[in-house]
Short mmCIF file of C-alpha atoms in Angstrom, two decimals:
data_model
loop_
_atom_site.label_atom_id
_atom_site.label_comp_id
_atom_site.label_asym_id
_atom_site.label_seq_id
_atom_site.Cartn_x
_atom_site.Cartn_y
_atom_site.Cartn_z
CA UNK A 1 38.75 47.37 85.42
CA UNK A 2 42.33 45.92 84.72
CA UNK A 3 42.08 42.55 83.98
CA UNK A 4 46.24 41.62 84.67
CA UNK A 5 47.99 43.95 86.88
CA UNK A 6 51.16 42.71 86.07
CA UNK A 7 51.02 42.69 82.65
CA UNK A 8 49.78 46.02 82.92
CA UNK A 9 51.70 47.59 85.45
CA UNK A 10 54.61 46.19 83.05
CA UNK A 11 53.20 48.09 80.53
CA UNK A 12 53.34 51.35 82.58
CA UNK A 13 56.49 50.94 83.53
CA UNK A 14 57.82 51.10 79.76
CA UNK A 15 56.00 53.77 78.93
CA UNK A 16 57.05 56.03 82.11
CA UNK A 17 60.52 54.84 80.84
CA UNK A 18 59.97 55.57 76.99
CA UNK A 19 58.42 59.21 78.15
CA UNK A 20 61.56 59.71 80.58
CA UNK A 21 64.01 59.03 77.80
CA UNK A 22 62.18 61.66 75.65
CA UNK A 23 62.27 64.23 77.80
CA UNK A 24 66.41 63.55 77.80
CA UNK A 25 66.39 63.52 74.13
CA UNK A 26 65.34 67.00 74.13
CA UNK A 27 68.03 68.26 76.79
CA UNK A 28 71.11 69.89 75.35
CA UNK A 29 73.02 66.88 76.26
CA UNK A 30 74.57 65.95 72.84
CA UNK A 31 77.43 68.11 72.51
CA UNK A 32 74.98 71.23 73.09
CA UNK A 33 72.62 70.00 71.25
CA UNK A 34 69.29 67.68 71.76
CA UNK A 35 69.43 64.50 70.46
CA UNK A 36 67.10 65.32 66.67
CA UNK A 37 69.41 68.28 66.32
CA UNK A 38 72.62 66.65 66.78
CA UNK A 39 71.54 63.45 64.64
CA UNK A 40 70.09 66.28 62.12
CA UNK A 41 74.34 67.41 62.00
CA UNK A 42 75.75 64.26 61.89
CA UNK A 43 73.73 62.75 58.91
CA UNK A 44 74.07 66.00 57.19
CA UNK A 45 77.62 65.82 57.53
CA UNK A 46 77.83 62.48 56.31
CA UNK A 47 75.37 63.16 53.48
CA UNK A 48 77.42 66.48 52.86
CA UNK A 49 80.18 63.82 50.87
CA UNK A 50 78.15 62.06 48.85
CA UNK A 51 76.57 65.19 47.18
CA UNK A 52 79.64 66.34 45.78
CA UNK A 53 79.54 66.23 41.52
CA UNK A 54 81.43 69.48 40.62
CA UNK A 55 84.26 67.62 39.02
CA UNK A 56 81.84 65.36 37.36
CA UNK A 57 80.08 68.38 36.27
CA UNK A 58 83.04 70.05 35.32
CA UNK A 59 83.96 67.34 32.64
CA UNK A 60 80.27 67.87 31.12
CA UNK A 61 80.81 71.53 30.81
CA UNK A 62 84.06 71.39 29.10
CA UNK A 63 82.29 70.15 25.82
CA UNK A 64 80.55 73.74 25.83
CA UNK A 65 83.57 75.61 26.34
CA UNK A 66 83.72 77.87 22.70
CA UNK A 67 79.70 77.48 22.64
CA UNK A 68 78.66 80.80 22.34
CA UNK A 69 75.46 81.63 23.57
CA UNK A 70 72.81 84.87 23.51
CA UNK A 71 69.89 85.09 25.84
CA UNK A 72 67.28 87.66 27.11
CA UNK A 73 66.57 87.05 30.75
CA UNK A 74 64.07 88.51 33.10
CA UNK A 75 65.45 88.57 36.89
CA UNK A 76 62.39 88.79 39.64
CA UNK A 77 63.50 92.36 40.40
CA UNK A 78 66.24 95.19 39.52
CA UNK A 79 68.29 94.20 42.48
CA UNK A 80 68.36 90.84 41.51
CA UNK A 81 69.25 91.69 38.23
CA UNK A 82 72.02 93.76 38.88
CA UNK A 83 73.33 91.38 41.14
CA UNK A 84 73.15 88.57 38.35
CA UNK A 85 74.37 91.03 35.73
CA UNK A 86 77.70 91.84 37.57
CA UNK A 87 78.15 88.26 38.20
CA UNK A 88 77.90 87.68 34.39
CA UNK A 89 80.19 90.21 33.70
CA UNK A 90 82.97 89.24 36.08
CA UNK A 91 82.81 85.53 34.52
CA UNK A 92 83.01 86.35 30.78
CA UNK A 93 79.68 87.39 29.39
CA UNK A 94 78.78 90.87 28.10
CA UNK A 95 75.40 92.02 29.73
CA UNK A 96 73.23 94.76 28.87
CA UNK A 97 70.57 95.65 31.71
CA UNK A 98 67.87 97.57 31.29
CA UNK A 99 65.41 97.60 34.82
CA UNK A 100 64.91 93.98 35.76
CA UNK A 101 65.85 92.60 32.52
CA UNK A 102 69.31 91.51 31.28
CA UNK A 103 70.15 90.85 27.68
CA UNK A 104 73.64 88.91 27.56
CA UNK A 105 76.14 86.98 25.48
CA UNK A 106 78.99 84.71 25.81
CA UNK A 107 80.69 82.09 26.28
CA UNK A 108 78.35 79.02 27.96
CA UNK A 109 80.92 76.87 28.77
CA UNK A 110 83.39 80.10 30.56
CA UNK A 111 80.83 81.27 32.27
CA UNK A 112 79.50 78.23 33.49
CA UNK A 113 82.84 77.36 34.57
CA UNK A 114 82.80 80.21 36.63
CA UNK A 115 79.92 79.04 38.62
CA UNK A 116 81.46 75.83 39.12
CA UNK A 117 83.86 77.79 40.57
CA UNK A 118 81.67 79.63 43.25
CA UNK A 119 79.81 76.54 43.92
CA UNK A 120 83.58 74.70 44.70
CA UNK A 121 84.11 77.69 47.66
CA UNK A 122 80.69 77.62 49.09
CA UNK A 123 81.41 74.07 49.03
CA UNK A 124 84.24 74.33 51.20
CA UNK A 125 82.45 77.05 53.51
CA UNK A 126 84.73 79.74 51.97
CA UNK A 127 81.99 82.18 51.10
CA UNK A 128 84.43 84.99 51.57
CA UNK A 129 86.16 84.35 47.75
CA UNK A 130 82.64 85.13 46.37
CA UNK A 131 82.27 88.36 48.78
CA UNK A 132 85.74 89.34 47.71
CA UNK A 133 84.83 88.64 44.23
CA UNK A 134 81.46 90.11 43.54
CA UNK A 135 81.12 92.25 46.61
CA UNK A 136 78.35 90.74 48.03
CA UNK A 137 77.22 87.64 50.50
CA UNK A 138 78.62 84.35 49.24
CA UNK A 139 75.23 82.66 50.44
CA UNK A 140 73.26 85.30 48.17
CA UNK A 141 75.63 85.22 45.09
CA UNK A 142 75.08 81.22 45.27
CA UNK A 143 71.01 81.64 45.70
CA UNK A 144 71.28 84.26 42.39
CA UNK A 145 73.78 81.98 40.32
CA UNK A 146 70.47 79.23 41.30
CA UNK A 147 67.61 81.43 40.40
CA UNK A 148 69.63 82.61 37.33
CA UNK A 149 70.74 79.29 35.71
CA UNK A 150 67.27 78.63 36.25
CA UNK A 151 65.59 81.78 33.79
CA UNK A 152 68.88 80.94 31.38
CA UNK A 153 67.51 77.03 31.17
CA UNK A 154 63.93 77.84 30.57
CA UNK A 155 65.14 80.66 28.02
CA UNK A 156 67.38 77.89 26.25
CA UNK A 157 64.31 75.78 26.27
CA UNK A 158 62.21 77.88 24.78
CA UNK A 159 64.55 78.70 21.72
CA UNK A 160 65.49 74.62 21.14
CA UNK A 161 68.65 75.17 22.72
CA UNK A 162 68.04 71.79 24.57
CA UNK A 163 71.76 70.41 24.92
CA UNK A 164 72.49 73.78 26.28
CA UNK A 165 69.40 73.78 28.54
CA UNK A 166 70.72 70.73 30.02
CA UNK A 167 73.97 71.60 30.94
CA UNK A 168 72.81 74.70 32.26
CA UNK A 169 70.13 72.57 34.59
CA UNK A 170 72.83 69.94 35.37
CA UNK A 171 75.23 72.74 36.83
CA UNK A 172 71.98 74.57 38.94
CA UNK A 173 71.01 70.83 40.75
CA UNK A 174 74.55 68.94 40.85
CA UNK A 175 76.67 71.94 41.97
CA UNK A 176 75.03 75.09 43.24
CA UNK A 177 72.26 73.57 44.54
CA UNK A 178 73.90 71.55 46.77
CA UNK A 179 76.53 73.92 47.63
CA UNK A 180 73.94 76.50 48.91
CA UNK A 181 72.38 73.84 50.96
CA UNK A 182 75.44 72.18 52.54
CA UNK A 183 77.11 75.72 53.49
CA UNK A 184 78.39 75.99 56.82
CA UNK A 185 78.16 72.10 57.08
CA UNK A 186 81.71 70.44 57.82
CA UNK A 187 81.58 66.95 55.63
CA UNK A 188 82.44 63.28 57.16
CA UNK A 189 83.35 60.37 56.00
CA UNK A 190 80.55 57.76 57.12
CA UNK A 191 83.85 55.49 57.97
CA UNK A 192 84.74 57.95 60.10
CA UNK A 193 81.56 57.62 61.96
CA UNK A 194 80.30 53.87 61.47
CA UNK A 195 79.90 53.11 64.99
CA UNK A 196 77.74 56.01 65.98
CA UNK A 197 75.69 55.38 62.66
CA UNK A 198 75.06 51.83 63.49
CA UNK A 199 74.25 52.61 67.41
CA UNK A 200 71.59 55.77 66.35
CA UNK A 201 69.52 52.74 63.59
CA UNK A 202 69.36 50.45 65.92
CA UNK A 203 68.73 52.60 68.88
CA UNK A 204 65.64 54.05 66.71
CA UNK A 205 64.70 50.42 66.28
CA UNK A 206 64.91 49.28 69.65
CA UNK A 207 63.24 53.06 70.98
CA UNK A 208 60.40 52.14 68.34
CA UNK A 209 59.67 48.73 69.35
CA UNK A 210 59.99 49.96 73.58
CA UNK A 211 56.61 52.26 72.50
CA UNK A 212 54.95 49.62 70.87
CA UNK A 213 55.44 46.89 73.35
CA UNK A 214 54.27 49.47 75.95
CA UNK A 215 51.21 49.95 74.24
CA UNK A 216 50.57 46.29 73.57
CA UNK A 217 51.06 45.36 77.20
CA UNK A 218 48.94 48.21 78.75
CA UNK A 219 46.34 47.50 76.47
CA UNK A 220 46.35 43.47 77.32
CA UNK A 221 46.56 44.64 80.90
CA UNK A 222 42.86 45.78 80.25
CA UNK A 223 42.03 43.11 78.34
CA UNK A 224 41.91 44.44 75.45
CA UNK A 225 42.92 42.24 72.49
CA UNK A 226 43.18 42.57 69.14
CA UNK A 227 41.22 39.36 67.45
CA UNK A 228 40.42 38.08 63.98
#
């Protein structure tokens, strides 16, 4: 039995109206997209800015530059460590591979400066200077640099080489990790895009509060109230 028509009828009416505006939100009405996808791009894009370190990085790695270095490392397969080996090779280091394992030496700070490098292209979409370069995907080169900065760190670790660890860990998280993540991903200034930043918070606020008041006033329609 509804106790206040009204107040629940009012109720009903939100909620028809909260489910309507769903159903739009999923449409392809946001420059192709529906509405999560296109708000998914646009904070991406924004976020895409902020996550840029390599020249910060850069300056770190410097201090290693003459730091020669000698490390056995164990890739996850043959492929992978063929791929990694070349890579190596091309930036400075000598590499002997024998099946999935790569023994190599070098200079840290060259080599890492080479990766700095490839992450500065992927982070500028240009994955074609690492195809060119390697003779492979940009994307994959990128994903091995990752995976192989990450075997080098733990192999520094292990011998004490913990200033050397760091940098290495440093370049995997502050510049090819985000490069990998951000490729294809066209970077804005939030300045750029204030307006439609400020109108999708408070839109979520107000869209948030619209189900909640629809709730409360269907619920007191049936007099049901929440008491102490």
């Amino acid at each position: 039995m509804i106790a206040h028509k009204g107040e629940f009828n009012l109720g009903l009416g939100m909620m028809a109206g909260f489910i309507a505006v769903f159903i739009f939100f999923w449409t392809p009405s946001f420059q192709g997209h529906n509405l999560l996808n296109f708000m998914d791009g646009l904070y991406n894009s924004i976020s895409k800015n902020s996550a840029y370190y390599i020249p910060q990085t850069q300056k770190k790695v410097d201090e290693f530059k003459g730091k020669d270095v000698s490390m056995e490392l164990k890739a996850k397969s043959e492929a992978a460590a063929e791929r990694l080996g070349k890579m190596l090779q091309v930036n400075g280091m000598a590499v002997d591979r024998k099946g999935d394992t790569l023994k190599v030496q070098g200079d840290l700070g060259a080599v890492l400066t080479g990766v700095l490098k490839d992450a500065e292209a992927m982070y500028k979409n240009n994955d074609q200077e690492l195809n060119a370069k390697y003779g492979f995907a940009g994307k994959q080169a990128t994903y091995d640099w990752w995976t192989g900065l990450d075997i080098m760190a733990k192999n520094l670790t292990k011998h004490e080489q913990f200033k050397e660890s760091k940098i290495v860990q440093n370049v995997m998280t502050k510049a090819v990790e985000p490069a990998y993540n951000y490729f294809g991903i066209q970077g804005q200034n939030i300045k750029d895009k204030w307006l439609l930043v400020t109108v999708s918070l408070v839109g979520y606020v107000i869209y948030t509060l619209w189900f909640g008041f629809a709730i409360l006033f269907m619920f007191e329609g049936w007099g049901l109230k929440l008491e102490h």
